[in-house]
Short mmCIF file of the C-alpha atoms (twelve columns), coordinates in Angstrom:
data_MODEL
# 
_entry.id   MODEL 
# 
loop_
_atom_site.group_PDB 
_atom_site.id 
_atom_site.type_symbol 
_atom_site.label_atom_id 
_atom_site.label_alt_id 
_atom_site.label_comp_id 
_atom_site.label_asym_id 
_atom_site.label_seq_id 
_atom_site.Cartn_x 
_atom_site.Cartn_y 
_atom_site.Cartn_z 
_atom_site.pdbx_PDB_model_num 
ATOM 1   C CA . MET A 1   17.600 -1.864  -33.588 1 
ATOM 2   C CA . SER A 2   15.343 -0.612  -36.361 1 
ATOM 3   C CA . ARG A 3   11.718 0.271   -35.901 1 
ATOM 4   C CA . GLN A 4   9.513  -2.756  -36.479 1 
ATOM 5   C CA . SER A 5   6.711  -2.758  -39.014 1 
ATOM 6   C CA . SER A 6   3.957  -2.819  -36.406 1 
ATOM 7   C CA . ARG A 7   3.280  0.826   -35.688 1 
ATOM 8   C CA . LEU A 8   0.638  2.604   -33.738 1 
ATOM 9   C CA . SER A 9   -2.032 4.558   -35.584 1 
ATOM 10  C CA . SER A 10  -0.976 8.082   -36.423 1 
ATOM 11  C CA . LEU A 11  -2.736 11.122  -35.072 1 
ATOM 12  C CA . PRO A 12  -4.053 13.503  -37.754 1 
ATOM 13  C CA . SER A 13  -1.688 16.446  -38.035 1 
ATOM 14  C CA . SER A 14  -2.773 19.935  -37.219 1 
ATOM 15  C CA . SER A 15  -2.366 20.931  -40.884 1 
ATOM 16  C CA . SER A 16  -5.470 18.881  -41.716 1 
ATOM 17  C CA . SER A 17  -7.694 21.326  -39.831 1 
ATOM 18  C CA . PRO A 18  -9.438 24.119  -41.739 1 
ATOM 19  C CA . ALA A 19  -7.223 26.711  -40.131 1 
ATOM 20  C CA . ALA A 20  -3.656 26.822  -41.450 1 
ATOM 21  C CA . SER A 21  -0.978 26.205  -38.819 1 
ATOM 22  C CA . SER A 22  1.854  28.644  -38.352 1 
ATOM 23  C CA . GLN A 23  5.378  27.772  -37.267 1 
ATOM 24  C CA . ASP A 24  4.712  28.833  -33.675 1 
ATOM 25  C CA . GLY A 25  2.162  26.008  -33.189 1 
ATOM 26  C CA . PHE A 26  -0.940 28.190  -33.307 1 
ATOM 27  C CA . ALA A 27  -3.595 28.293  -36.003 1 
ATOM 28  C CA . ARG A 28  -4.473 31.704  -37.358 1 
ATOM 29  C CA . THR A 29  -7.913 32.453  -38.746 1 
ATOM 30  C CA . GLY A 30  -8.319 36.014  -39.906 1 
ATOM 31  C CA . GLY A 31  -6.747 38.219  -37.274 1 
ATOM 32  C CA . SER A 32  -7.303 35.819  -34.346 1 
ATOM 33  C CA . THR A 33  -4.927 33.202  -32.958 1 
ATOM 34  C CA . MET A 34  -6.128 29.836  -31.578 1 
ATOM 35  C CA . ARG A 35  -4.304 26.858  -30.063 1 
ATOM 36  C CA . THR A 36  -3.885 23.791  -32.265 1 
ATOM 37  C CA . LEU A 37  -4.384 20.195  -31.158 1 
ATOM 38  C CA . ALA A 38  -0.644 19.633  -31.513 1 
ATOM 39  C CA . ASP A 39  0.013  22.522  -29.151 1 
ATOM 40  C CA . VAL A 40  -2.429 21.127  -26.587 1 
ATOM 41  C CA . ARG A 41  -0.875 17.682  -26.754 1 
ATOM 42  C CA . ASN A 42  2.603  19.149  -26.361 1 
ATOM 43  C CA . GLN A 43  1.460  20.962  -23.228 1 
ATOM 44  C CA . VAL A 44  -0.024 17.732  -21.832 1 
ATOM 45  C CA . ALA A 45  3.231  15.894  -22.583 1 
ATOM 46  C CA . GLN A 46  5.172  18.596  -20.755 1 
ATOM 47  C CA . SER A 47  2.789  18.285  -17.786 1 
ATOM 48  C CA . ILE A 48  3.302  14.516  -17.594 1 
ATOM 49  C CA . ALA A 49  7.057  15.011  -17.797 1 
ATOM 50  C CA . MET A 50  6.894  17.370  -14.810 1 
ATOM 51  C CA . ARG A 51  4.712  14.868  -12.907 1 
ATOM 52  C CA . THR A 52  7.308  12.182  -13.584 1 
ATOM 53  C CA . LEU A 53  10.079 14.392  -12.210 1 
ATOM 54  C CA . ARG A 54  8.085  15.167  -9.055  1 
ATOM 55  C CA . LYS A 55  7.423  11.456  -8.469  1 
ATOM 56  C CA . ALA A 56  11.047 10.415  -8.975  1 
ATOM 57  C CA . GLN A 57  13.063 8.619   -6.321  1 
ATOM 58  C CA . VAL A 58  16.844 8.407   -6.158  1 
ATOM 59  C CA . VAL A 59  18.105 4.815   -6.423  1 
ATOM 60  C CA . ASN A 60  21.831 4.074   -6.688  1 
ATOM 61  C CA . GLY A 61  22.459 7.707   -7.603  1 
ATOM 62  C CA . THR A 62  19.863 7.649   -10.417 1 
ATOM 63  C CA . LYS A 63  16.393 9.194   -10.431 1 
ATOM 64  C CA . VAL A 64  13.714 6.614   -11.247 1 
ATOM 65  C CA . ALA A 65  9.935  6.863   -11.595 1 
ATOM 66  C CA . VAL A 66  6.975  4.960   -13.013 1 
ATOM 67  C CA . VAL A 67  3.972  6.917   -14.276 1 
ATOM 68  C CA . PHE A 68  0.706  5.742   -15.838 1 
ATOM 69  C CA . THR A 69  -1.257 8.169   -17.977 1 
ATOM 70  C CA . LEU A 70  -4.363 8.117   -20.151 1 
ATOM 71  C CA . SER A 71  -4.072 6.654   -23.629 1 
ATOM 72  C CA . LYS A 72  -3.764 8.935   -26.655 1 
ATOM 73  C CA . ASN A 73  -4.618 8.466   -30.319 1 
ATOM 74  C CA . ASP A 74  -0.932 8.100   -31.102 1 
ATOM 75  C CA . ASP A 75  0.626  6.649   -27.961 1 
ATOM 76  C CA . GLU A 76  4.093  6.161   -29.442 1 
ATOM 77  C CA . GLN A 77  4.552  9.724   -30.632 1 
ATOM 78  C CA . PHE A 78  2.998  11.121  -27.478 1 
ATOM 79  C CA . LEU A 79  5.331  9.135   -25.208 1 
ATOM 80  C CA . ARG A 80  8.331  10.171  -27.289 1 
ATOM 81  C CA . ASN A 81  7.252  13.770  -26.780 1 
ATOM 82  C CA . VAL A 82  7.124  13.202  -23.010 1 
ATOM 83  C CA . ALA A 83  10.609 11.671  -23.131 1 
ATOM 84  C CA . SER A 84  11.934 14.676  -25.041 1 
ATOM 85  C CA . HIS A 85  10.668 17.059  -22.349 1 
ATOM 86  C CA . ILE A 86  12.285 14.895  -19.666 1 
ATOM 87  C CA . LYS A 87  15.593 14.881  -21.520 1 
ATOM 88  C CA . LEU A 88  15.570 18.672  -21.769 1 
ATOM 89  C CA . SER A 89  14.958 18.915  -18.016 1 
ATOM 90  C CA . PHE A 90  17.979 16.687  -17.263 1 
ATOM 91  C CA . MET A 91  20.499 18.212  -19.644 1 
ATOM 92  C CA . LEU A 92  23.974 18.019  -18.038 1 
ATOM 93  C CA . ARG A 93  22.414 17.001  -14.698 1 
ATOM 94  C CA . GLN A 94  21.714 13.812  -12.733 1 
ATOM 95  C CA . ASP A 95  21.242 10.397  -14.394 1 
ATOM 96  C CA . TYR A 96  17.656 9.217   -14.732 1 
ATOM 97  C CA . LEU A 97  15.607 6.181   -15.774 1 
ATOM 98  C CA . PHE A 98  11.837 6.489   -16.200 1 
ATOM 99  C CA . ALA A 99  8.950  4.318   -17.393 1 
ATOM 100 C CA . ILE A 100 5.839  6.090   -18.658 1 
ATOM 101 C CA . ALA A 101 2.903  3.912   -19.688 1 
ATOM 102 C CA . THR A 102 -0.573 4.469   -21.035 1 
ATOM 103 C CA . THR A 103 -3.617 2.832   -19.525 1 
ATOM 104 C CA . ARG A 104 -5.373 -0.328  -20.698 1 
ATOM 105 C CA . ALA A 105 -7.930 1.686   -22.659 1 
ATOM 106 C CA . SER A 106 -5.424 2.245   -25.429 1 
ATOM 107 C CA . ALA A 107 -6.067 3.127   -29.039 1 
ATOM 108 C CA . ILE A 108 -3.506 0.495   -30.085 1 
ATOM 109 C CA . SER A 109 -5.675 -2.564  -29.598 1 
ATOM 110 C CA . ASN A 110 -7.968 -4.086  -27.030 1 
ATOM 111 C CA . ASN A 111 -6.302 -4.725  -23.658 1 
ATOM 112 C CA . ALA A 112 -2.916 -3.423  -24.829 1 
ATOM 113 C CA . ALA A 113 -0.946 -0.385  -23.715 1 
ATOM 114 C CA . ALA A 114 2.204  1.421   -24.739 1 
ATOM 115 C CA . VAL A 115 5.164  2.003   -22.433 1 
ATOM 116 C CA . ILE A 116 8.327  3.990   -22.981 1 
ATOM 117 C CA . ILE A 117 11.515 3.514   -20.995 1 
ATOM 118 C CA . CYS A 118 13.815 6.502   -21.298 1 
ATOM 119 C CA . GLY A 119 17.032 7.333   -19.555 1 
ATOM 120 C CA . SER A 120 20.344 9.124   -19.665 1 
ATOM 121 C CA . VAL A 121 22.455 5.936   -19.868 1 
ATOM 122 C CA . ARG A 122 22.038 3.476   -22.731 1 
ATOM 123 C CA . ARG A 123 23.061 0.487   -20.616 1 
ATOM 124 C CA . MET A 124 20.345 1.122   -18.052 1 
ATOM 125 C CA . VAL A 125 17.635 1.560   -20.686 1 
ATOM 126 C CA . GLN A 126 18.612 -1.609  -22.536 1 
ATOM 127 C CA . GLN A 127 18.753 -3.625  -19.338 1 
ATOM 128 C CA . ALA A 128 15.361 -2.261  -18.277 1 
ATOM 129 C CA . ALA A 129 13.933 -3.214  -21.686 1 
ATOM 130 C CA . MET A 130 15.194 -6.791  -21.353 1 
ATOM 131 C CA . LEU A 131 13.918 -7.090  -17.776 1 
ATOM 132 C CA . THR A 132 10.521 -5.728  -18.839 1 
ATOM 133 C CA . SER A 133 10.254 -8.370  -21.546 1 
ATOM 134 C CA . ALA A 134 11.187 -11.027 -18.987 1 
ATOM 135 C CA . LYS A 135 8.866  -9.654  -16.312 1 
ATOM 136 C CA . PHE A 136 5.867  -9.545  -18.665 1 
ATOM 137 C CA . THR A 137 6.588  -12.834 -20.447 1 
ATOM 138 C CA . ASN A 138 4.722  -13.292 -23.744 1 
ATOM 139 C CA . ARG A 139 3.052  -9.903  -23.271 1 
ATOM 140 C CA . VAL A 140 5.581  -7.527  -24.856 1 
ATOM 141 C CA . ILE A 141 6.039  -6.471  -28.485 1 
ATOM 142 C CA . GLU A 142 8.958  -4.146  -29.137 1 
ATOM 143 C CA . VAL A 143 8.049  -1.187  -31.329 1 
ATOM 144 C CA . TYR A 144 10.977 1.198   -31.140 1 
ATOM 145 C CA . ASN A 145 14.528 1.123   -29.765 1 
ATOM 146 C CA . GLU A 146 17.078 3.871   -30.199 1 
ATOM 147 C CA . GLY A 147 19.345 3.135   -27.261 1 
ATOM 148 C CA . THR A 148 18.270 5.662   -24.656 1 
ATOM 149 C CA . ARG A 149 14.572 5.318   -25.519 1 
ATOM 150 C CA . TRP A 150 12.643 2.058   -25.821 1 
ATOM 151 C CA . ILE A 151 8.950  1.675   -26.624 1 
ATOM 152 C CA . GLY A 152 6.938  -1.505  -26.311 1 
ATOM 153 C CA . ILE A 153 3.342  -2.660  -26.419 1 
ATOM 154 C CA . VAL A 154 2.318  -4.689  -23.355 1 
ATOM 155 C CA . SER A 155 -0.927 -6.614  -23.214 1 
ATOM 156 C CA . GLU A 156 -3.058 -6.156  -20.083 1 
ATOM 157 C CA . LEU A 157 -0.640 -3.506  -18.766 1 
ATOM 158 C CA . GLY A 158 -2.188 -1.672  -15.837 1 
ATOM 159 C CA . SER A 159 -4.844 -4.316  -15.273 1 
ATOM 160 C CA . SER A 160 -3.439 -5.076  -11.825 1 
ATOM 161 C CA . LEU A 161 -1.604 -3.185  -9.104  1 
ATOM 162 C CA . GLY A 162 1.300  -5.591  -9.558  1 
ATOM 163 C CA . ASP A 163 2.182  -4.044  -12.934 1 
ATOM 164 C CA . ASP A 164 3.197  -0.765  -11.327 1 
ATOM 165 C CA . ALA A 165 5.319  -2.589  -8.741  1 
ATOM 166 C CA . ALA A 166 6.868  -4.744  -11.488 1 
ATOM 167 C CA . LEU A 167 8.008  -1.694  -13.460 1 
ATOM 168 C CA . TRP A 168 9.449  -0.102  -10.316 1 
ATOM 169 C CA . ASP A 169 11.384 -3.307  -9.659  1 
ATOM 170 C CA . VAL A 170 12.717 -3.314  -13.240 1 
ATOM 171 C CA . LEU A 171 13.973 0.265   -12.996 1 
ATOM 172 C CA . LYS A 172 15.595 -0.167  -9.591  1 
ATOM 173 C CA . LYS A 173 17.470 -3.288  -10.676 1 
ATOM 174 C CA . SER A 174 18.589 -1.622  -13.898 1 
ATOM 175 C CA . THR A 175 20.304 1.201   -11.994 1 
ATOM 176 C CA . GLN A 176 22.572 -1.173  -10.104 1 
ATOM 177 C CA . THR A 177 26.240 -0.515  -10.768 1 
ATOM 178 C CA . LEU A 178 28.109 -3.156  -12.725 1 
ATOM 179 C CA . GLN A 179 30.387 -5.089  -10.400 1 
ATOM 180 C CA . ASP A 180 34.030 -5.699  -11.095 1 
ATOM 181 C CA . PRO A 181 34.320 -9.484  -11.695 1 
ATOM 182 C CA . ALA A 182 37.730 -9.385  -10.066 1 
ATOM 183 C CA . ARG A 183 36.144 -8.274  -6.772  1 
ATOM 184 C CA . PRO A 184 33.649 -10.959 -5.693  1 
ATOM 185 C CA . PRO A 185 31.397 -10.363 -2.677  1 
ATOM 186 C CA . ALA A 186 32.322 -11.815 0.697   1 
ATOM 187 C CA . GLY A 187 31.959 -15.577 0.838   1 
ATOM 188 C CA . ALA A 188 31.903 -16.077 -2.931  1 
ATOM 189 C CA . ARG A 189 34.005 -18.801 -4.513  1 
ATOM 190 C CA . SER A 190 35.046 -19.086 -8.122  1 
ATOM 191 C CA . ALA A 191 34.226 -22.182 -10.159 1 
ATOM 192 C CA . ALA A 192 37.906 -23.113 -10.045 1 
ATOM 193 C CA . HIS A 193 37.905 -22.921 -6.237  1 
ATOM 194 C CA . MET A 194 34.749 -25.017 -6.019  1 
ATOM 195 C CA . LEU A 195 36.331 -27.656 -8.245  1 
ATOM 196 C CA . ALA A 196 39.545 -27.679 -6.211  1 
ATOM 197 C CA . ASP A 197 37.579 -28.033 -2.957  1 
ATOM 198 C CA . ALA A 198 35.551 -30.905 -4.417  1 
ATOM 199 C CA . ARG A 199 38.629 -32.796 -5.614  1 
ATOM 200 C CA . ALA A 200 40.335 -32.350 -2.244  1 
ATOM 201 C CA . ARG A 201 37.580 -34.570 -0.789  1 
ATOM 202 C CA . LEU A 202 37.790 -37.296 -3.449  1 
ATOM 203 C CA . GLU A 203 40.056 -40.241 -4.115  1 
ATOM 204 C CA . ARG A 204 39.833 -39.902 -7.880  1 
ATOM 205 C CA . ILE A 205 40.711 -42.870 -10.087 1 
ATOM 206 C CA . THR A 206 42.091 -43.337 -13.578 1 
ATOM 207 C CA . PRO A 207 40.086 -45.026 -16.345 1 
ATOM 208 C CA . PRO A 208 42.035 -48.338 -16.011 1 
ATOM 209 C CA . GLN A 209 41.456 -48.320 -12.251 1 
ATOM 210 C CA . ALA A 210 37.757 -47.732 -12.809 1 
ATOM 211 C CA . TYR A 211 37.613 -50.563 -15.352 1 
ATOM 212 C CA . ASP A 212 39.373 -52.945 -12.964 1 
ATOM 213 C CA . GLU A 213 36.956 -52.098 -10.148 1 
ATOM 214 C CA . LEU A 214 33.955 -52.655 -12.358 1 
ATOM 215 C CA . SER A 215 35.127 -55.898 -13.930 1 
ATOM 216 C CA . GLY A 216 37.046 -57.474 -11.053 1 
ATOM 217 C CA . PRO A 217 35.669 -59.344 -8.024  1 
ATOM 218 C CA . ALA A 218 37.997 -57.743 -5.495  1 
ATOM 219 C CA . THR A 219 35.667 -55.003 -4.242  1 
ATOM 220 C CA . VAL A 220 33.402 -55.783 -1.278  1 
ATOM 221 C CA . MET A 221 30.847 -53.017 -1.875  1 
ATOM 222 C CA . PRO A 222 28.566 -52.877 -4.942  1 
ATOM 223 C CA . THR A 223 30.030 -50.646 -7.653  1 
ATOM 224 C CA . VAL A 224 28.266 -48.792 -10.476 1 
ATOM 225 C CA . LEU A 225 29.576 -46.609 -13.298 1 
ATOM 226 C CA . VAL A 226 27.313 -43.612 -13.953 1 
ATOM 227 C CA . ASP A 227 27.453 -41.518 -17.124 1 
ATOM 228 C CA . ILE A 228 26.174 -38.018 -16.317 1 
ATOM 229 C CA . ARG A 229 26.851 -36.465 -19.752 1 
ATOM 230 C CA . PRO A 230 24.038 -34.775 -21.722 1 
ATOM 231 C CA . ASP A 231 22.361 -36.789 -24.479 1 
ATOM 232 C CA . ARG A 232 24.101 -34.803 -27.217 1 
ATOM 233 C CA . TYR A 233 27.515 -35.936 -25.956 1 
ATOM 234 C CA . ARG A 234 26.539 -39.591 -25.946 1 
ATOM 235 C CA . ALA A 235 25.022 -39.218 -29.411 1 
ATOM 236 C CA . ARG A 236 28.229 -37.640 -30.719 1 
ATOM 237 C CA . TYR A 237 30.947 -39.583 -28.891 1 
ATOM 238 C CA . GLY A 238 29.213 -42.810 -27.860 1 
ATOM 239 C CA . GLY A 239 29.283 -44.310 -24.410 1 
ATOM 240 C CA . ILE A 240 30.210 -47.313 -22.279 1 
ATOM 241 C CA . SER A 241 28.225 -50.545 -22.213 1 
ATOM 242 C CA . GLY A 242 26.743 -51.237 -18.808 1 
ATOM 243 C CA . ALA A 243 27.017 -47.661 -17.556 1 
ATOM 244 C CA . LEU A 244 23.963 -46.173 -15.912 1 
ATOM 245 C CA . VAL A 245 22.821 -42.999 -17.673 1 
ATOM 246 C CA . VAL A 246 21.533 -40.436 -15.180 1 
ATOM 247 C CA . GLU A 247 21.230 -36.773 -16.080 1 
ATOM 248 C CA . ARG A 248 23.153 -34.471 -13.749 1 
ATOM 249 C CA . ALA A 249 19.967 -32.691 -12.628 1 
ATOM 250 C CA . GLU A 250 18.537 -36.003 -11.349 1 
ATOM 251 C CA . LEU A 251 21.697 -37.426 -9.818  1 
ATOM 252 C CA . GLU A 252 21.042 -36.639 -6.143  1 
ATOM 253 C CA . TRP A 253 17.437 -37.862 -6.353  1 
ATOM 254 C CA . ALA A 254 18.526 -41.092 -8.042  1 
ATOM 255 C CA . PHE A 255 21.205 -42.026 -5.478  1 
ATOM 256 C CA . ASP A 256 19.926 -40.648 -2.177  1 
ATOM 257 C CA . PRO A 257 18.923 -43.738 -0.151  1 
ATOM 258 C CA . GLN A 258 16.216 -41.623 1.532   1 
ATOM 259 C CA . SER A 259 14.686 -40.403 -1.747  1 
ATOM 260 C CA . ASP A 260 11.385 -41.883 -2.912  1 
ATOM 261 C CA . ARG A 261 12.736 -41.488 -6.467  1 
ATOM 262 C CA . ARG A 262 15.963 -43.413 -5.915  1 
ATOM 263 C CA . LEU A 263 17.240 -46.252 -8.046  1 
ATOM 264 C CA . GLU A 264 16.826 -49.744 -6.633  1 
ATOM 265 C CA . VAL A 265 20.593 -50.102 -6.440  1 
ATOM 266 C CA . ALA A 266 20.856 -46.934 -4.305  1 
ATOM 267 C CA . SER A 267 19.555 -48.578 -1.134  1 
ATOM 268 C CA . ARG A 268 22.762 -48.380 0.899   1 
ATOM 269 C CA . TYR A 269 25.273 -45.699 1.855   1 
ATOM 270 C CA . ASP A 270 28.326 -47.856 1.171   1 
ATOM 271 C CA . LEU A 271 27.479 -47.989 -2.561  1 
ATOM 272 C CA . ARG A 272 30.525 -47.237 -4.709  1 
ATOM 273 C CA . VAL A 273 29.423 -44.717 -7.365  1 
ATOM 274 C CA . ILE A 274 31.993 -43.912 -10.066 1 
ATOM 275 C CA . LEU A 275 30.914 -40.864 -12.080 1 
ATOM 276 C CA . LEU A 276 31.992 -40.117 -15.613 1 
ATOM 277 C CA . ASP A 277 31.521 -36.998 -17.728 1 
ATOM 278 C CA . GLN A 278 33.257 -35.919 -20.936 1 
ATOM 279 C CA . ASP A 279 36.465 -34.460 -19.468 1 
ATOM 280 C CA . GLY A 280 36.392 -35.133 -15.723 1 
ATOM 281 C CA . THR A 281 35.315 -31.667 -14.576 1 
ATOM 282 C CA . ALA A 282 31.594 -31.704 -13.809 1 
ATOM 283 C CA . SER A 283 31.938 -35.246 -12.474 1 
ATOM 284 C CA . SER A 284 34.164 -34.044 -9.621  1 
ATOM 285 C CA . LEU A 285 31.570 -31.535 -8.455  1 
ATOM 286 C CA . ALA A 286 28.848 -34.172 -8.792  1 
ATOM 287 C CA . ALA A 287 30.828 -36.737 -6.781  1 
ATOM 288 C CA . ALA A 288 31.296 -34.215 -3.968  1 
ATOM 289 C CA . ALA A 289 27.530 -33.653 -3.982  1 
ATOM 290 C CA . LEU A 290 26.947 -37.395 -3.560  1 
ATOM 291 C CA . GLN A 291 29.380 -37.441 -0.646  1 
ATOM 292 C CA . ASP A 292 27.300 -34.679 0.942   1 
ATOM 293 C CA . LEU A 293 24.377 -37.130 0.800   1 
ATOM 294 C CA . GLY A 294 26.430 -39.658 2.763   1 
ATOM 295 C CA . LEU A 295 27.751 -41.737 -0.143  1 
ATOM 296 C CA . LEU A 296 31.320 -41.410 1.076   1 
ATOM 297 C CA . HIS A 297 32.717 -43.870 -1.484  1 
ATOM 298 C CA . ALA A 298 31.565 -41.776 -4.460  1 
ATOM 299 C CA . THR A 299 34.301 -40.613 -6.827  1 
ATOM 300 C CA . ASP A 300 34.909 -39.797 -10.487 1 
ATOM 301 C CA . VAL A 301 37.123 -40.781 -13.404 1 
ATOM 302 C CA . ILE A 302 40.132 -38.560 -14.102 1 
ATOM 303 C CA . GLY A 303 39.866 -37.199 -17.628 1 
ATOM 304 C CA . GLY A 304 36.341 -38.517 -18.091 1 
ATOM 305 C CA . PHE A 305 35.088 -40.348 -21.178 1 
ATOM 306 C CA . ALA A 306 37.783 -38.795 -23.379 1 
ATOM 307 C CA . ALA A 307 40.513 -40.338 -21.213 1 
ATOM 308 C CA . TRP A 308 38.636 -43.653 -21.144 1 
ATOM 309 C CA . ILE A 309 38.799 -43.812 -24.967 1 
ATOM 310 C CA . GLU A 310 42.455 -42.740 -25.062 1 
ATOM 311 C CA . CYS A 311 43.273 -45.692 -22.810 1 
ATOM 312 C CA . GLY A 312 41.666 -48.056 -25.326 1 
ATOM 313 C CA . LEU A 313 39.004 -49.314 -22.926 1 
ATOM 314 C CA . PRO A 314 35.754 -50.855 -24.234 1 
ATOM 315 C CA . LYS A 315 32.876 -48.611 -25.248 1 
ATOM 316 C CA . ALA A 316 29.529 -48.785 -27.017 1 
ATOM 317 C CA . VAL A 317 28.910 -46.741 -30.143 1 
ATOM 318 C CA . GLN A 318 25.107 -46.818 -30.040 1 
ATOM 319 C CA . PRO A 319 23.605 -44.845 -27.138 1 
ATOM 320 C CA . SER A 320 20.475 -47.016 -27.331 1 
ATOM 321 C CA . THR A 321 22.396 -49.885 -25.736 1 
ATOM 322 C CA . PHE A 322 22.862 -47.977 -22.472 1 
ATOM 323 C CA . THR A 323 20.907 -48.631 -19.311 1 
ATOM 324 C CA . ARG A 324 19.131 -45.352 -18.803 1 
ATOM 325 C CA . TRP A 325 17.305 -44.277 -15.668 1 
ATOM 326 C CA . GLU A 326 13.981 -42.572 -16.274 1 
ATOM 327 C CA . GLU A 327 11.710 -41.291 -13.530 1 
ATOM 328 C CA . ASP A 328 8.701  -43.184 -14.907 1 
ATOM 329 C CA . ASP A 329 10.699 -46.423 -15.098 1 
ATOM 330 C CA . ASP A 330 11.862 -45.933 -11.528 1 
ATOM 331 C CA . GLU A 331 8.318  -45.494 -10.255 1 
ATOM 332 C CA . SER A 332 7.247  -48.712 -11.941 1 
ATOM 333 C CA . MET A 333 9.887  -50.802 -10.143 1 
# 
């Protein structure tokens, strides 16, 4: 990612001082030799790098550390200098991931501070950068990203003790080894297994069977058809007249007889709820969830709305004709 236009103010170079600077980093005036500001700052950067190494902990085989230091006139360049010293110390040695941040009293802007995340593995640095942006939501502006070094400006960084703990948490999580997706942890089930388990509990019905149940007088229990598809699907493909429209996230609340947000029709456990989604996948999982609530007659339509249309059954083209459940409408009943 290229450097963004917002840059920190640059520190005046040592060549702007009256004394000319030599290649060894010292200014020479007459026969005497004196240290330049650049040389002093380099020594401070090296000192902070050594402090970071002493503070480091080993997590998942990687050394991690978080260090706060005083702000400099050019925080970005200074932190890059610290990172360079750290990299030299770890050449051909153990993996590392460090976060070095300036204090709130930064020269960048009021209540803002610079932080650099540097490491030996690009993946860890990039993951730490993303987690930092998530951890400090709406507080981070990325300034520089070259893979193994990331610099950002964080508002209010260091204003609370929680910031230090947050950065430690980011680094520790970023060192975690990527898991092989073919080796799930104990007790885990794939989505396919969850779907198979759900369908093993259901007596699923075809679209014609669902239509007959809804339109015929043979059933003893009350029966409702519930469309759980997102709005964009109904807007694109249409829907079925008379179907209740309940978003999947609200389904359990709408049909639990013990819920204070339930639909009026959901007042009994023998209610027959027939769920319908676009292809008959999510509806199976949702029907199993309703059975967990005690609605043992809940089921879903095989093939979903797509199969309903293929069978030539009635539908409505305009979504506005549907009976839609809204929380506010439910409370007003």
